[in-house]
GROMACS .gro file of C-alpha atoms in nm:
model
  356
    1MET     CA    1  11.179  14.462   8.525
    2ILE     CA    2  11.540  14.536   8.616
    3ARG     CA    3  11.742  14.224   8.674
    4PRO     CA    4  11.962  14.161   8.977
    5LEU     CA    5  12.294  14.343   9.001
    6PRO     CA    6  12.599  14.211   9.178
    7GLY     CA    7  12.646  14.346   9.527
    8SER     CA    8  12.299  14.367   9.659
    9GLY     CA    9  12.034  14.121   9.582
   10HIS     CA   10  11.865  14.280   9.294
   11ILE     CA   11  11.852  14.626   9.147
   12PRO     CA   12  11.626  14.869   9.188
   13SER     CA   13  11.481  14.630   9.433
   14ARG     CA   14  11.602  14.541   9.774
   15SER     CA   15  11.938  14.376   9.728
   16LEU     CA   16  12.132  14.607   9.515
   17ARG     CA   17  12.492  14.662   9.554
   18ARG     CA   18  12.480  14.815   9.889
   19PRO     CA   19  12.688  14.827  10.144
   20ALA     CA   20  13.112  15.094  11.103
   21ALA     CA   21  13.148  15.430  11.202
   22ALA     CA   22  13.048  15.495  11.566
   23LEU     CA   23  12.742  15.322  11.708
   24ALA     CA   24  12.769  15.450  12.064
   25ALA     CA   25  12.410  15.558  12.126
   26LEU     CA   26  12.266  15.312  11.876
   27CYS     CA   27  12.209  14.954  11.985
   28SER     CA   28  12.116  14.677  11.746
   29ALA     CA   29  11.765  14.540  11.745
   30ALA     CA   30  11.903  14.201  11.839
   31VAL     CA   31  12.063  14.341  12.154
   32LEU     CA   32  11.758  14.542  12.249
   33ALA     CA   33  11.532  14.243  12.199
   34ALA     CA   34  11.753  14.039  12.427
   35CYS     CA   35  11.716  14.275  12.721
   36GLY     CA   36  11.450  14.252  12.988
   37GLN     CA   37  11.096  14.116  12.965
   38THR     CA   38  10.793  14.218  12.769
   39GLU     CA   39  10.572  14.464  12.956
   40SER     CA   40  10.249  14.306  12.837
   41THR     CA   41  10.308  13.941  12.928
   42GLY     CA   42  10.625  13.920  13.133
   43GLU     CA   43  10.752  13.657  12.887
   44THR     CA   44  11.117  13.655  12.797
   45PRO     CA   45  11.214  13.713  12.431
   46GLU     CA   46  11.331  13.350  12.421
   47ALA     CA   47  10.975  13.238  12.494
   48LEU     CA   48  10.837  13.465  12.223
   49ASN     CA   49  11.089  13.318  11.977
   50GLU     CA   50  10.923  12.980  12.010
   51GLY     CA   51  10.605  13.091  11.837
   52ASP     CA   52  10.245  13.060  11.949
   53PRO     CA   53  10.072  12.740  11.829
   54ASP     CA   54   9.740  12.870  11.964
   55ALA     CA   55   9.747  13.152  11.707
   56PHE     CA   56   9.670  12.903  11.429
   57PRO     CA   57   9.508  12.859  11.190
   58VAL     CA   58   9.573  13.207  11.045
   59GLU     CA   59   9.454  13.363  10.720
   60ILE     CA   60   9.673  13.615  10.539
   61GLU     CA   61   9.536  13.826  10.255
   62HIS     CA   62   9.766  13.931   9.971
   63LYS     CA   63   9.763  14.039   9.606
   64PHE     CA   64   9.682  13.686   9.484
   65GLY     CA   65   9.407  13.606   9.733
   66THR     CA   66   9.408  13.455  10.083
   67THR     CA   67   9.647  13.201  10.229
   68THR     CA   68   9.553  12.978  10.521
   69ILE     CA   69   9.830  12.844  10.743
   70PRO     CA   70   9.678  12.560  10.949
   71GLU     CA   71   9.940  12.527  11.223
   72LEU     CA   72  10.266  12.668  11.355
   73PRO     CA   73  10.523  12.609  11.077
   74GLU     CA   74  10.846  12.428  11.148
   75ARG     CA   75  10.998  12.400  10.801
   76VAL     CA   76  11.018  12.749  10.656
   77VAL     CA   77  11.139  12.844  10.307
   78SER     CA   78  11.209  13.208  10.221
   79VAL     CA   79  11.184  13.305   9.852
   80GLY     CA   80  11.184  13.678   9.919
   81TYR     CA   81  11.503  13.876   9.863
   82GLY     CA   82  11.658  13.916  10.207
   83GLU     CA   83  11.344  13.777  10.367
   84ASP     CA   84  11.544  13.514  10.553
   85ASP     CA   85  11.669  13.807  10.762
   86TYR     CA   86  11.310  13.874  10.868
   87ALA     CA   87  11.264  13.513  10.968
   88LEU     CA   88  11.589  13.524  11.166
   89SER     CA   89  11.467  13.841  11.336
   90LEU     CA   90  11.171  13.636  11.455
   91GLY     CA   91  11.382  13.348  11.582
   92VAL     CA   92  11.333  13.121  11.280
   93ILE     CA   93  11.615  12.978  11.067
   94PRO     CA   94  11.473  12.894  10.722
   95ILE     CA   95  11.568  12.563  10.567
   96ALA     CA   96  11.621  12.748  10.236
   97ALA     CA   97  11.651  13.113  10.132
   98ARG     CA   98  11.676  13.324   9.816
   99GLU     CA   99  12.028  13.408   9.702
  100PHE     CA  100  12.151  13.755   9.792
  101ILE     CA  101  12.395  13.892   9.533
  102GLY     CA  102  12.696  14.053   9.692
  103LYS     CA  103  12.969  14.037   9.952
  104TYR     CA  104  12.732  14.003  10.246
  105ALA     CA  105  12.537  13.708  10.113
  106GLY     CA  106  12.439  13.414  10.329
  107PRO     CA  107  12.647  13.357  10.641
  108LYS     CA  108  12.874  13.657  10.572
  109ARG     CA  109  12.637  13.923  10.702
  110PRO     CA  110  12.764  14.017  11.049
  111TRP     CA  111  12.429  14.117  11.198
  112ALA     CA  112  12.288  13.764  11.151
  113GLN     CA  113  12.562  13.549  11.297
  114GLN     CA  114  12.405  13.501  11.638
  115GLU     CA  115  12.066  13.412  11.491
  116LEU     CA  116  12.211  13.169  11.233
  117GLU     CA  117  12.377  12.963  11.507
  118GLY     CA  118  12.637  12.840  11.261
  119ARG     CA  119  12.377  12.701  11.021
  120GLN     CA  120  12.325  12.801  10.660
  121PRO     CA  121  11.994  12.769  10.470
  122GLU     CA  122  12.002  12.597  10.133
  123GLU     CA  123  12.033  12.856   9.855
  124ILE     CA  124  11.758  12.932   9.603
  125SER     CA  125  11.866  13.115   9.287
  126ALA     CA  126  11.816  13.492   9.279
  127GLU     CA  127  11.732  13.483   8.909
  128GLN     CA  128  11.416  13.275   8.940
  129ILE     CA  129  11.229  13.068   9.193
  130ASN     CA  130  11.318  12.701   9.156
  131VAL     CA  131  10.983  12.536   9.222
  132GLU     CA  132  11.116  12.180   9.194
  133GLN     CA  133  11.391  12.251   9.446
  134ILE     CA  134  11.141  12.393   9.693
  135GLY     CA  135  10.909  12.097   9.644
  136ARG     CA  136  11.188  11.859   9.744
  137LEU     CA  137  11.236  12.053  10.068
  138ASP     CA  138  10.880  11.977  10.185
  139PRO     CA  139  10.821  12.314  10.360
  140ASP     CA  140  10.533  12.399  10.593
  141VAL     CA  141  10.518  12.759  10.470
  142ILE     CA  142  10.682  12.969  10.196
  143LEU     CA  143  10.759  13.336  10.274
  144GLY     CA  144  10.758  13.560   9.965
  145VAL     CA  145  10.656  13.912  10.065
  146TYR     CA  146  10.960  14.058   9.888
  147SER     CA  147  10.994  13.797   9.615
  148LEU     CA  148  10.841  13.986   9.319
  149MET     CA  149  10.676  13.654   9.235
  150THR     CA  150  10.428  13.625   8.951
  151GLU     CA  151  10.079  13.483   8.987
  152ARG     CA  152  10.192  13.171   8.800
  153GLU     CA  153  10.479  13.123   9.047
  154TYR     CA  154  10.237  13.174   9.335
  155GLU     CA  155  10.004  12.907   9.197
  156GLN     CA  156  10.291  12.663   9.146
  157LEU     CA  157  10.429  12.719   9.496
  158SER     CA  158  10.083  12.690   9.649
  159GLN     CA  159  10.073  12.329   9.532
  160ILE     CA  160  10.365  12.267   9.769
  161ALA     CA  161  10.275  12.466  10.083
  162PRO     CA  162  10.091  12.781  10.198
  163VAL     CA  163  10.252  13.085  10.031
  164VAL     CA  164  10.272  13.434  10.182
  165ALA     CA  165  10.283  13.694   9.902
  166GLN     CA  166  10.296  14.072   9.925
  167PRO     CA  167   9.983  14.274  10.003
  168ASP     CA  168   9.799  14.440   9.717
  169GLU     CA  169   9.812  14.796   9.852
  170TYR     CA  170  10.182  14.846   9.768
  171VAL     CA  171  10.371  14.845   9.439
  172ASP     CA  172  10.573  14.530   9.375
  173GLY     CA  173  10.881  14.546   9.595
  174GLY     CA  174  10.742  14.838   9.794
  175VAL     CA  175  10.620  14.686  10.121
  176PRO     CA  176  10.757  14.881  10.422
  177TRP     CA  177  10.984  14.676  10.648
  178GLN     CA  178  10.744  14.714  10.941
  179GLU     CA  179  10.456  14.572  10.739
  180GLN     CA  180  10.668  14.291  10.600
  181LEU     CA  181  10.779  14.194  10.949
  182ARG     CA  182  10.417  14.192  11.071
  183ILE     CA  183  10.309  13.971  10.780
  184ASP     CA  184  10.594  13.724  10.829
  185ALA     CA  185  10.535  13.727  11.204
  186GLU     CA  186  10.169  13.637  11.157
  187ALA     CA  187  10.271  13.348  10.935
  188LEU     CA  188  10.522  13.229  11.196
  189GLY     CA  189  10.312  13.286  11.509
  190ARG     CA  190  10.535  13.559  11.652
  191THR     CA  191  10.333  13.881  11.628
  192GLU     CA  192  10.424  14.013  11.973
  193LEU     CA  193  10.794  13.971  11.907
  194ALA     CA  194  10.752  14.158  11.579
  195GLU     CA  195  10.601  14.460  11.756
  196ARG     CA  196  10.894  14.466  11.998
  197LYS     CA  197  11.138  14.464  11.707
  198ILE     CA  198  10.951  14.741  11.527
  199GLU     CA  199  10.949  14.961  11.836
  200ASP     CA  200  11.323  14.907  11.886
  201VAL     CA  201  11.427  14.996  11.531
  202GLU     CA  202  11.182  15.285  11.489
  203GLY     CA  203  11.329  15.432  11.807
  204GLN     CA  204  11.673  15.435  11.647
  205PHE     CA  205  11.543  15.623  11.342
  206GLU     CA  206  11.362  15.865  11.571
  207ARG     CA  207  11.681  15.947  11.761
  208VAL     CA  208  11.854  16.044  11.436
  209ARG     CA  209  11.561  16.265  11.334
  210GLU     CA  210  11.569  16.438  11.671
  211GLU     CA  211  11.940  16.507  11.630
  212HIS     CA  212  11.890  16.642  11.276
  213PRO     CA  213  11.557  16.825  11.249
  214GLU     CA  214  11.700  17.024  10.956
  215TRP     CA  215  11.688  16.713  10.737
  216GLU     CA  216  11.310  16.742  10.722
  217ASP     CA  217  11.352  17.035  10.482
  218MET     CA  218  11.601  16.858  10.256
  219ASP     CA  219  11.562  16.625   9.958
  220ALA     CA  220  11.782  16.317   9.950
  221LEU     CA  221  11.798  16.076   9.658
  222LEU     CA  222  11.939  15.727   9.634
  223GLY     CA  223  12.056  15.684   9.276
  224VAL     CA  224  12.257  15.470   9.035
  225ILE     CA  225  12.455  15.571   8.727
  226ASP     CA  226  12.487  15.266   8.504
  227GLY     CA  227  12.658  15.372   8.183
  228GLY     CA  228  12.415  15.595   7.995
  229THR     CA  229  12.119  15.499   8.212
  230LEU     CA  230  12.038  15.660   8.546
  231TYR     CA  231  11.807  15.540   8.821
  232GLY     CA  232  11.650  15.718   9.113
  233TYR     CA  233  11.466  15.528   9.382
  234ALA     CA  234  11.110  15.628   9.462
  235PRO     CA  235  10.944  15.640   9.807
  236GLN     CA  236  10.786  15.300   9.736
  237ASP     CA  237  11.130  15.140   9.749
  238PRO     CA  238  11.247  15.030  10.095
  239ARG     CA  239  11.597  15.167  10.034
  240GLN     CA  240  11.479  15.516   9.947
  241ARG     CA  241  11.229  15.491  10.232
  242PHE     CA  242  11.528  15.434  10.462
  243PHE     CA  243  11.638  15.793  10.400
  244GLU     CA  244  11.284  15.918  10.456
  245ASN     CA  245  11.288  15.737  10.789
  246LEU     CA  246  11.598  15.940  10.875
  247GLY     CA  247  11.399  16.257  10.807
  248PHE     CA  248  11.480  16.342  10.444
  249GLN     CA  249  11.225  16.394  10.168
  250THR     CA  250  11.218  16.223   9.828
  251PRO     CA  251  11.229  16.463   9.529
  252GLU     CA  252  10.882  16.506   9.382
  253GLU     CA  253  11.014  16.478   9.025
  254ILE     CA  254  11.149  16.130   9.097
  255GLU     CA  255  10.825  16.018   9.257
  256GLU     CA  256  10.623  16.143   8.959
  257LEU     CA  257  10.857  15.985   8.707
  258ALA     CA  258  10.851  15.650   8.888
  259GLY     CA  259  10.472  15.631   8.879
  260ASP     CA  260  10.366  15.288   9.003
  261GLN     CA  261  10.722  15.153   9.006
  262PHE     CA  262  10.973  15.165   9.291
  263TYR     CA  263  11.233  15.345   9.077
  264ALA     CA  264  11.257  15.607   8.804
  265GLU     CA  265  11.471  15.539   8.498
  266PHE     CA  266  11.608  15.824   8.285
  267SER     CA  267  11.889  15.909   8.045
  268LYS     CA  268  12.190  16.133   8.104
  269GLU     CA  269  11.999  16.411   7.932
  270ARG     CA  270  11.809  16.438   8.262
  271ILE     CA  271  12.111  16.410   8.488
  272ASP     CA  272  11.978  16.726   8.652
  273LEU     CA  273  11.737  16.500   8.843
  274LEU     CA  274  12.036  16.391   9.051
  275ASP     CA  275  12.099  16.751   9.159
  276GLN     CA  276  11.936  16.730   9.503
  277ASP     CA  277  12.025  16.854   9.853
  278VAL     CA  278  12.198  16.520   9.916
  279LEU     CA  279  12.278  16.249   9.662
  280ILE     CA  280  12.368  15.894   9.762
  281LEU     CA  281  12.515  15.710   9.463
  282LEU     CA  282  12.538  15.333   9.450
  283GLU     CA  283  12.827  15.232   9.227
  284SER     CA  284  12.743  14.987   8.951
  285THR     CA  285  12.935  14.963   8.623
  286ASP     CA  286  13.056  15.321   8.674
  287THR     CA  287  13.316  15.371   8.947
  288GLN     CA  288  13.336  15.677   9.170
  289GLU     CA  289  13.638  15.807   8.979
  290GLU     CA  290  13.461  15.774   8.645
  291ILE     CA  291  13.149  15.947   8.775
  292GLU     CA  292  13.343  16.234   8.930
  293GLN     CA  293  13.523  16.294   8.600
  294ASP     CA  294  13.204  16.290   8.393
  295PRO     CA  295  13.161  16.643   8.243
  296LEU     CA  296  12.784  16.641   8.293
  297PHE     CA  297  12.808  16.521   8.653
  298LYS     CA  298  13.076  16.779   8.736
  299GLN     CA  299  12.834  17.056   8.638
  300LEU     CA  300  12.582  16.959   8.905
  301ASP     CA  301  12.573  17.177   9.217
  302VAL     CA  302  12.549  16.864   9.432
  303ALA     CA  303  12.889  16.758   9.292
  304LYS     CA  304  13.051  17.104   9.306
  305GLU     CA  305  12.947  17.153   9.669
  306GLY     CA  306  13.047  16.810   9.798
  307ARG     CA  307  12.699  16.681   9.878
  308VAL     CA  308  12.748  16.335   9.728
  309VAL     CA  309  12.790  16.015   9.929
  310PHE     CA  310  12.936  15.731   9.721
  311VAL     CA  311  12.852  15.375   9.820
  312ASP     CA  312  13.059  15.087   9.688
  313ALA     CA  313  12.887  14.760   9.606
  314ASP     CA  314  13.086  14.577   9.872
  315ASP     CA  315  13.034  14.829  10.153
  316LEU     CA  316  12.872  14.702  10.469
  317PHE     CA  317  12.611  14.976  10.430
  318ALA     CA  318  12.521  14.840  10.086
  319GLY     CA  319  12.461  14.497  10.232
  320ALA     CA  320  12.269  14.628  10.531
  321ILE     CA  321  12.033  14.850  10.333
  322GLY     CA  322  11.999  14.576  10.074
  323TYR     CA  323  11.856  14.337  10.330
  324GLY     CA  324  11.660  14.621  10.490
  325SER     CA  325  11.555  14.404  10.782
  326PRO     CA  326  11.507  14.479  11.153
  327GLU     CA  327  11.849  14.321  11.210
  328SER     CA  328  12.039  14.506  10.937
  329LEU     CA  329  11.876  14.852  10.953
  330PRO     CA  330  12.055  14.951  11.277
  331VAL     CA  331  12.383  14.865  11.103
  332ALA     CA  332  12.283  15.078  10.802
  333ILE     CA  333  12.207  15.372  11.031
  334GLU     CA  334  12.541  15.337  11.206
  335GLU     CA  335  12.729  15.319  10.876
  336ILE     CA  336  12.577  15.607  10.679
  337VAL     CA  337  12.475  15.880  10.926
  338PRO     CA  338  12.828  16.027  10.973
  339GLU     CA  339  12.866  16.080  10.598
  340LEU     CA  340  12.515  16.220  10.562
  341GLU     CA  341  12.602  16.472  10.834
  342GLN     CA  342  12.901  16.587  10.628
  343ALA     CA  343  12.707  16.601  10.301
  344ALA     CA  344  12.413  16.789  10.453
  345ASP     CA  345  12.599  17.040  10.673
  346GLY     CA  346  12.548  17.330  10.431
  347ASP     CA  347  12.922  17.397  10.403
  348PRO     CA  348  13.057  17.348  10.046
  349THR     CA  349  13.411  17.318  10.182
  350THR     CA  350  13.328  17.008  10.385
  351GLU     CA  351  13.449  16.692  10.215
  352VAL     CA  352  13.251  16.373  10.260
  353ASP     CA  353  13.503  16.134  10.412
  354ASP     CA  354  13.455  15.765  10.355
  355VAL     CA  355  13.443  15.657  10.718
  356ARG     CA  356  13.288  15.322  10.636
   0.00000   0.00000   0.00000
């Protein structure tokens, strides 16, 4: 398994080194959720944030079995990468959360400031789950849908509190954000609020697709050049799925090469796999200047025709797509769409300006 990289959370998983053009028509999920009342109950979002104690006990099935949560949790620990963002989206501030590697770790992410209320969860190492540390925190529930935890780790954590692991129907690290939010919401007694959030964010993706129907016929690939090794993200990965949500397709060759993983790994001998309609490159050990001067990369049509969007590890977009949560996805849309429009306009003379 690929280990975490600086700048995102972990690589080819959800926290890689990822990174505010014009929002105008796009409103954040937090703002949308704060407006008006729910049509079904007339409750305010603040009431929904409190959780429903009558929803418990709940049973949640996952790849390791079934977890029973007896009552509405109050002390929540998040061991999933970026999963504390999901809890915040549901009005819950975890007492501890998994470390996110990069500039927008912890309290630095701008989309979470209102929800954090000036508080900061205790940090759990990104490298491995510290079971002893979590035991000392005495949690009521442990959220780990995007934790990549092993069965042994699940069994150890289950001795402490009910553990929510990822469902079995997705590859490890490949649970869609909507499904992850629904699972976490069930564990936290906030299912109605989750559906409101999903509707809000899906509407923002839909507006982009309506503005760019031509993207449906184009392949877009999120990739990394790391020395002599190249990576392309598969549709199972939430970050590549982000571009599918905008309307693009994932190259079939990458999907086939990835198999049951959320990324495909290949050598520079197959650098042609990066030659897609649009290429989004996350910078790792190789900088943009080094990549652009690489003789093999320069031969690609995607490079010759200016269809590459470079993303620095410290970009706001990198952080937003790394978390991939209902709170950060609107920021990711706002950040990247202007550059995608330039890269995908069909005009080789158009330069992709870094407007982030």
